[in-house]
PDB file of C-alpha atoms in Angstrom:
ATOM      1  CA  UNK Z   1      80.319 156.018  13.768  1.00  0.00           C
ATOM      2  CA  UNK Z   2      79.577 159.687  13.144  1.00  0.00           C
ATOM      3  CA  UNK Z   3      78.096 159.243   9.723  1.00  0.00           C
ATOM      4  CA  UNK Z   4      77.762 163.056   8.736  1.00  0.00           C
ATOM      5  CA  UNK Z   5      81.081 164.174   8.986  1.00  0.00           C
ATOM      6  CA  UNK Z   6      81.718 167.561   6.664  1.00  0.00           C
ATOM      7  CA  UNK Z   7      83.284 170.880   8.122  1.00  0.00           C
ATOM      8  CA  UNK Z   8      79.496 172.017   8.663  1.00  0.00           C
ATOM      9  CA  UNK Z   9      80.374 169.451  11.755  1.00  0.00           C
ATOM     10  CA  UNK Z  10      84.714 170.636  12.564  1.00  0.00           C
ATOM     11  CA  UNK Z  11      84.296 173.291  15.378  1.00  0.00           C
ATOM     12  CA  UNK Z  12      87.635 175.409  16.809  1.00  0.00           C
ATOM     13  CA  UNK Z  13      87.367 174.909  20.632  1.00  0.00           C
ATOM     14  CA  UNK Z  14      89.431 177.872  20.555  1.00  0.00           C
ATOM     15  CA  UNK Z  15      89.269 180.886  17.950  1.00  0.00           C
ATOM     16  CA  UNK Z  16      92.089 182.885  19.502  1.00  0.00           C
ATOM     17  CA  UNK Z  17      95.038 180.830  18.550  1.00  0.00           C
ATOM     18  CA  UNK Z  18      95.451 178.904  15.569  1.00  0.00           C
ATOM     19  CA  UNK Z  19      96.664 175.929  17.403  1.00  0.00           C
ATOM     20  CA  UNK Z  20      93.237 175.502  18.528  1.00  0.00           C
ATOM     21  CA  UNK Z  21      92.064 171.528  19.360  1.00  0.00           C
ATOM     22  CA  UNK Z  22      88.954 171.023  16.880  1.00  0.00           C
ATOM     23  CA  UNK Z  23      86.026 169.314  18.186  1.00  0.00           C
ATOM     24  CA  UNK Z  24      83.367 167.560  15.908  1.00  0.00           C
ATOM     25  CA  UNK Z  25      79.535 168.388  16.364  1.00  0.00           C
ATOM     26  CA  UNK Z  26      76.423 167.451  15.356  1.00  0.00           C
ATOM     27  CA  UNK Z  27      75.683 163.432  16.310  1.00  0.00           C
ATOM     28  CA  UNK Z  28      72.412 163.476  15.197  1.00  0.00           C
ATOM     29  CA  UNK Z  29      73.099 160.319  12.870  1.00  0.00           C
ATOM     30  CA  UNK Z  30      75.582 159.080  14.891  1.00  0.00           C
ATOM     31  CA  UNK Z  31      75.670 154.926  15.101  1.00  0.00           C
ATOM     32  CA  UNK Z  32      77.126 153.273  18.683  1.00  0.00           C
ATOM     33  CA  UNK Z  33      79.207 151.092  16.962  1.00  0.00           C
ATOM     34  CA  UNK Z  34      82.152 148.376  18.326  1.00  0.00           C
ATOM     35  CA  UNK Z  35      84.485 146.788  15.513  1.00  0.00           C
ATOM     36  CA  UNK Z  36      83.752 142.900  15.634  1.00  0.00           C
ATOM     37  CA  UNK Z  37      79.890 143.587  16.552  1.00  0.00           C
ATOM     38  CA  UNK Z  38      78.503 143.716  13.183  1.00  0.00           C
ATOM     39  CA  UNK Z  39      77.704 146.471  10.279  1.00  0.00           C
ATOM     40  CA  UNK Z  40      75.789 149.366  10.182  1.00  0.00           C
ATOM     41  CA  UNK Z  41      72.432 150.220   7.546  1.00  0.00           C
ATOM     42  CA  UNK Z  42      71.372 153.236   6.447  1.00  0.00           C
ATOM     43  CA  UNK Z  43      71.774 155.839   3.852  1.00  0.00           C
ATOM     44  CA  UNK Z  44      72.509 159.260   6.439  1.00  0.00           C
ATOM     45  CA  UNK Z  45      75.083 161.752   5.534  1.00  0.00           C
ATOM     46  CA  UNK Z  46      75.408 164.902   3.414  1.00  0.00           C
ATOM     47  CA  UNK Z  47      75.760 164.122  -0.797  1.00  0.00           C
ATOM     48  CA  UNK Z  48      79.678 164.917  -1.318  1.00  0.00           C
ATOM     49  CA  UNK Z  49      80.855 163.285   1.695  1.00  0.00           C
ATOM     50  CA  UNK Z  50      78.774 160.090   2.016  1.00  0.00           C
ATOM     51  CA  UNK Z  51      81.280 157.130   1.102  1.00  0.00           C
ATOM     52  CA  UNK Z  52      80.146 154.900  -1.682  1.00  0.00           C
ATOM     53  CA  UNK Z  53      79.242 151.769   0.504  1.00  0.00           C
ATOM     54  CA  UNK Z  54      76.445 153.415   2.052  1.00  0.00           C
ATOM     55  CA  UNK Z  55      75.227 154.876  -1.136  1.00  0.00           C
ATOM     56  CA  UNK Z  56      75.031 151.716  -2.422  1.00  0.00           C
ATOM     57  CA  UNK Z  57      72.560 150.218   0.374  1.00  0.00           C
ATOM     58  CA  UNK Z  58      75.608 147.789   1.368  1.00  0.00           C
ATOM     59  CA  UNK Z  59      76.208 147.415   5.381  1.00  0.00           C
ATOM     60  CA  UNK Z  60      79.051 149.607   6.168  1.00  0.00           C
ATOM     61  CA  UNK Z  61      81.573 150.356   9.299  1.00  0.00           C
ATOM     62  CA  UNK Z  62      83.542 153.187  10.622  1.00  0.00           C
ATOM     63  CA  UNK Z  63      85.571 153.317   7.453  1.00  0.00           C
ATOM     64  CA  UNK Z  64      82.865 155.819   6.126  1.00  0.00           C
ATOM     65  CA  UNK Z  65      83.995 158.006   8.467  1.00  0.00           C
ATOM     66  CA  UNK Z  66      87.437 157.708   7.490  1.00  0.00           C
ATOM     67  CA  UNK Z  67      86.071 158.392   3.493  1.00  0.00           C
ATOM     68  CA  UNK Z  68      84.736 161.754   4.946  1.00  0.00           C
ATOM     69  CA  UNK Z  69      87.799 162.965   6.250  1.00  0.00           C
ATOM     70  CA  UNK Z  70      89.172 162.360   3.137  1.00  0.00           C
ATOM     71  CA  UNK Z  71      87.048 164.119   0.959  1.00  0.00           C
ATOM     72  CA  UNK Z  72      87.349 166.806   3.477  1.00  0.00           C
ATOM     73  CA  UNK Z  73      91.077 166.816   3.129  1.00  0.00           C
ATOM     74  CA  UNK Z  74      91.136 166.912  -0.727  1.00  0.00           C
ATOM     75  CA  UNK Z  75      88.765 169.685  -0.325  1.00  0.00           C
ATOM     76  CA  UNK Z  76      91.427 171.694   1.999  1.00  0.00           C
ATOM     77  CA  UNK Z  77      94.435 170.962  -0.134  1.00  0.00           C
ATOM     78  CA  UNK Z  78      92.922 171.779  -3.391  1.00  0.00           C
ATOM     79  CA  UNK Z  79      90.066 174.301  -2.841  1.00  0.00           C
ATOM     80  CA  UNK Z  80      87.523 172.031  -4.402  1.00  0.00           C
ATOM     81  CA  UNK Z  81      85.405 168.231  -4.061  1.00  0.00           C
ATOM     82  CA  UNK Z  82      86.826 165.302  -5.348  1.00  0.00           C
ATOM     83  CA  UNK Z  83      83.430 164.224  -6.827  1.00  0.00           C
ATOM     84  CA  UNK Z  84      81.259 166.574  -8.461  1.00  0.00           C
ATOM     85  CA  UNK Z  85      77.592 167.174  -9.176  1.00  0.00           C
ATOM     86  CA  UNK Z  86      74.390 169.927  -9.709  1.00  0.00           C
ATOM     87  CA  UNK Z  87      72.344 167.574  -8.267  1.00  0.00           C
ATOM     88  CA  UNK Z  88      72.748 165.472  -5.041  1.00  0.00           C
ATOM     89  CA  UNK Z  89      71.555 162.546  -7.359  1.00  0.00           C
ATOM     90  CA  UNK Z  90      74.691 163.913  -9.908  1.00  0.00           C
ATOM     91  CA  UNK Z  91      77.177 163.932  -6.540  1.00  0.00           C
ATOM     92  CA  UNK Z  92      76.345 159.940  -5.367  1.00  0.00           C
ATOM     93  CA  UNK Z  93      76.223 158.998  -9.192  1.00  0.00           C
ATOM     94  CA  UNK Z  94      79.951 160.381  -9.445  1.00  0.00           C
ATOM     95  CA  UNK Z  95      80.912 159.187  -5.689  1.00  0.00           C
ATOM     96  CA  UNK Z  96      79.722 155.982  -7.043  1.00  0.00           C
ATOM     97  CA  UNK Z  97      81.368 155.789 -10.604  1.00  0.00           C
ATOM     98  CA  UNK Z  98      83.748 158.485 -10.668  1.00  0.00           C
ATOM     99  CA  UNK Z  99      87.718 158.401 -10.862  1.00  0.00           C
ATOM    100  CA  UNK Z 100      89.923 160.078  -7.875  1.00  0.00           C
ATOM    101  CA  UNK Z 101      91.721 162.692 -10.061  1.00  0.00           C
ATOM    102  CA  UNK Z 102      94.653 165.087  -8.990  1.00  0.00           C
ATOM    103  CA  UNK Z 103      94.624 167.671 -11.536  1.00  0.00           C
ATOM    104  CA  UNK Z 104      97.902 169.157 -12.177  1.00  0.00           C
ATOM    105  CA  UNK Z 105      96.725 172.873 -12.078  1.00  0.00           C
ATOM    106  CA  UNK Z 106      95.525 172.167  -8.059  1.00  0.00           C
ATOM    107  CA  UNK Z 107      97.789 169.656  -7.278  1.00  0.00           C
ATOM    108  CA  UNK Z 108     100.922 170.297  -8.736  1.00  0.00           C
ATOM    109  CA  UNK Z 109     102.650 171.660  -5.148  1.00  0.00           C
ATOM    110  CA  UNK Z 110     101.325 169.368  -3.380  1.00  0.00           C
ATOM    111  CA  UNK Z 111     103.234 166.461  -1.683  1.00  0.00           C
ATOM    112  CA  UNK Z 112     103.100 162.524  -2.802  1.00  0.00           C
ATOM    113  CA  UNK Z 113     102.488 161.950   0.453  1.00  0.00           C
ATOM    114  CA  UNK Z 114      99.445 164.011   0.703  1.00  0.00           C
ATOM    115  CA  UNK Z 115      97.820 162.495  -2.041  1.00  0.00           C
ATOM    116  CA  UNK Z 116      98.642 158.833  -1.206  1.00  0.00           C
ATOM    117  CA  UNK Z 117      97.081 159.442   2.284  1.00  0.00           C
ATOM    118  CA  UNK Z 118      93.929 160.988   0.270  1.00  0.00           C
ATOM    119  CA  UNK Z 119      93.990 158.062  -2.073  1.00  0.00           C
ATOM    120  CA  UNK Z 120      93.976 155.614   0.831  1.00  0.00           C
ATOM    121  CA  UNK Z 121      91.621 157.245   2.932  1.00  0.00           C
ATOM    122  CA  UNK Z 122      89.229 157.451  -0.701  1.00  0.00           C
ATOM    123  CA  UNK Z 123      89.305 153.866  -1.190  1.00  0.00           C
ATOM    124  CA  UNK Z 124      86.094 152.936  -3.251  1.00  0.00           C
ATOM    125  CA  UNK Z 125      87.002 149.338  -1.834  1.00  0.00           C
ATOM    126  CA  UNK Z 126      86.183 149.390   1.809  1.00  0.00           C
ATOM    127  CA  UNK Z 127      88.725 146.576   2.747  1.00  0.00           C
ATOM    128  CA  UNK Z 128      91.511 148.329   1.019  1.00  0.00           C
ATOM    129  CA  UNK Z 129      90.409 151.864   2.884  1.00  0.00           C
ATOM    130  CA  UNK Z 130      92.744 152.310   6.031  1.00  0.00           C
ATOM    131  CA  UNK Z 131      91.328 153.146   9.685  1.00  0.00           C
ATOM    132  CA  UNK Z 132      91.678 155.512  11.679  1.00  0.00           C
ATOM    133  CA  UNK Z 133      94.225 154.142  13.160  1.00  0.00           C
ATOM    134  CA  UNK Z 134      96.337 153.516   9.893  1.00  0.00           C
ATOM    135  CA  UNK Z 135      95.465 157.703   9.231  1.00  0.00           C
ATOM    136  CA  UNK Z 136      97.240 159.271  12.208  1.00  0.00           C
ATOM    137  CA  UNK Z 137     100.478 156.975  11.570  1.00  0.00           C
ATOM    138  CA  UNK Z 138     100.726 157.471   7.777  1.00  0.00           C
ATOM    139  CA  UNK Z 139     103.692 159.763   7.096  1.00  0.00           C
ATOM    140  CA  UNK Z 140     102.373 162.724   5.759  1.00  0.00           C
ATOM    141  CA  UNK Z 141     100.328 162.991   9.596  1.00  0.00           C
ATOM    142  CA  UNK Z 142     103.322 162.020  11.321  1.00  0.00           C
ATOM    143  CA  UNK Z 143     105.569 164.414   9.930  1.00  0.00           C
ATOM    144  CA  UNK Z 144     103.409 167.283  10.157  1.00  0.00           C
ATOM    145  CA  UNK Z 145     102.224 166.762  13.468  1.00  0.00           C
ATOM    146  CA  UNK Z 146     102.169 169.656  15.697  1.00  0.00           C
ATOM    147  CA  UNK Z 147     102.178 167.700  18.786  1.00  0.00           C
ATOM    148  CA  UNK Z 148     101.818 164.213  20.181  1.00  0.00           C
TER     149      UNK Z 148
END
C-alpha cells in the first residue's frame, strides 16, 4: 500500500512522447501489505488525498490507495478537489463529512461513465469502494485504453 499517492508522486518515464508509461515515486510511507493478512494503522498521506478510513483512526487496506486515484482523477477531469479546505484540519473535516458533488459548470461534458468510476473509486464506505482490480475493467478504462 503506497499510502501517499497525489501527482507530487505520478512521474513520466518518458517526457518526449505523450504516450509515456508513468511511474509512481516516493514510498516513503509505503506499507508491505498482502490482502487476507490483516489491516493497516496509521494516519500518513497528504490532506486532500488521504481516504476517510484512515482519517478516522480505523484500520484500513489498499482501498485507500484506490480513494487517491480517485481524487486524483476528479482533479484531472474537472480542474479542481473534490473536497475542499484552508486548513488541512478544514480538508479531513470535509473528506470526512462532505458530499461527492459534480457541479454542472465542470462537469457538464463529461461522460456518466467517468463520474460513476469516480463515484466508485470515492466510496466513503470502504466495502462498497472497488479495487484495483475492479478500476482497470470498469468501462470508462476499458474503452479508453490506449493499449493492453
Amino acid at each position: 500500500v503506497h499510502r501517499d499517492i497525489k501527482p507530487d508522486n505520478i512521474l513520466f518515464a518518458d517526457h518526449s512522447t505523450s504516450l509515456s508509461q508513468i511511474k509512481l515515486a516516493d514510498f516513503g510511507q509505503a506499507s508491505f501489505f498482502s490482502p487476507g493478512e490483516g489491516l493497516i494503522q496509521g494516519i500518513v498521506g497528504t490532506p486532500y488525498y488521504i481516504a476517510p478510513e484512515v482519517l478516522g483512526g480505523k484500520d484500513y487496506n489498499e482501498k485507500v490507495d484506490v480513494w487517491s486515484a480517485g481524487v486524483i482523477l476528479y482533479i484531472m477531469l474537472s480542474g479542481v478537489a473534490p473536497f475542499v479546505g484552508e486548513t488541512p484540519q478544514e480538508i479531513f473535516e470535509a473528506v470526512l463529512c462532505g458530499r461527492l458533488r459534480f457541479p454542472t459548470d465542470r462537469w457538464l461534458s463529461i461522460s456518466h461513465s467517468a463520474k460513476d468510476l469516480i463515484r466508485r473509486m470515492l466510496s466513503r464506505d470502504v466495502t462498497k469502494r472497488i479495487s484495483t482490480d475492479q478500476v482497470l475493467e470498469h468501462p470508462w478504462i476499458t474503452t479508453h485504453a490506449l493499449c493492453n
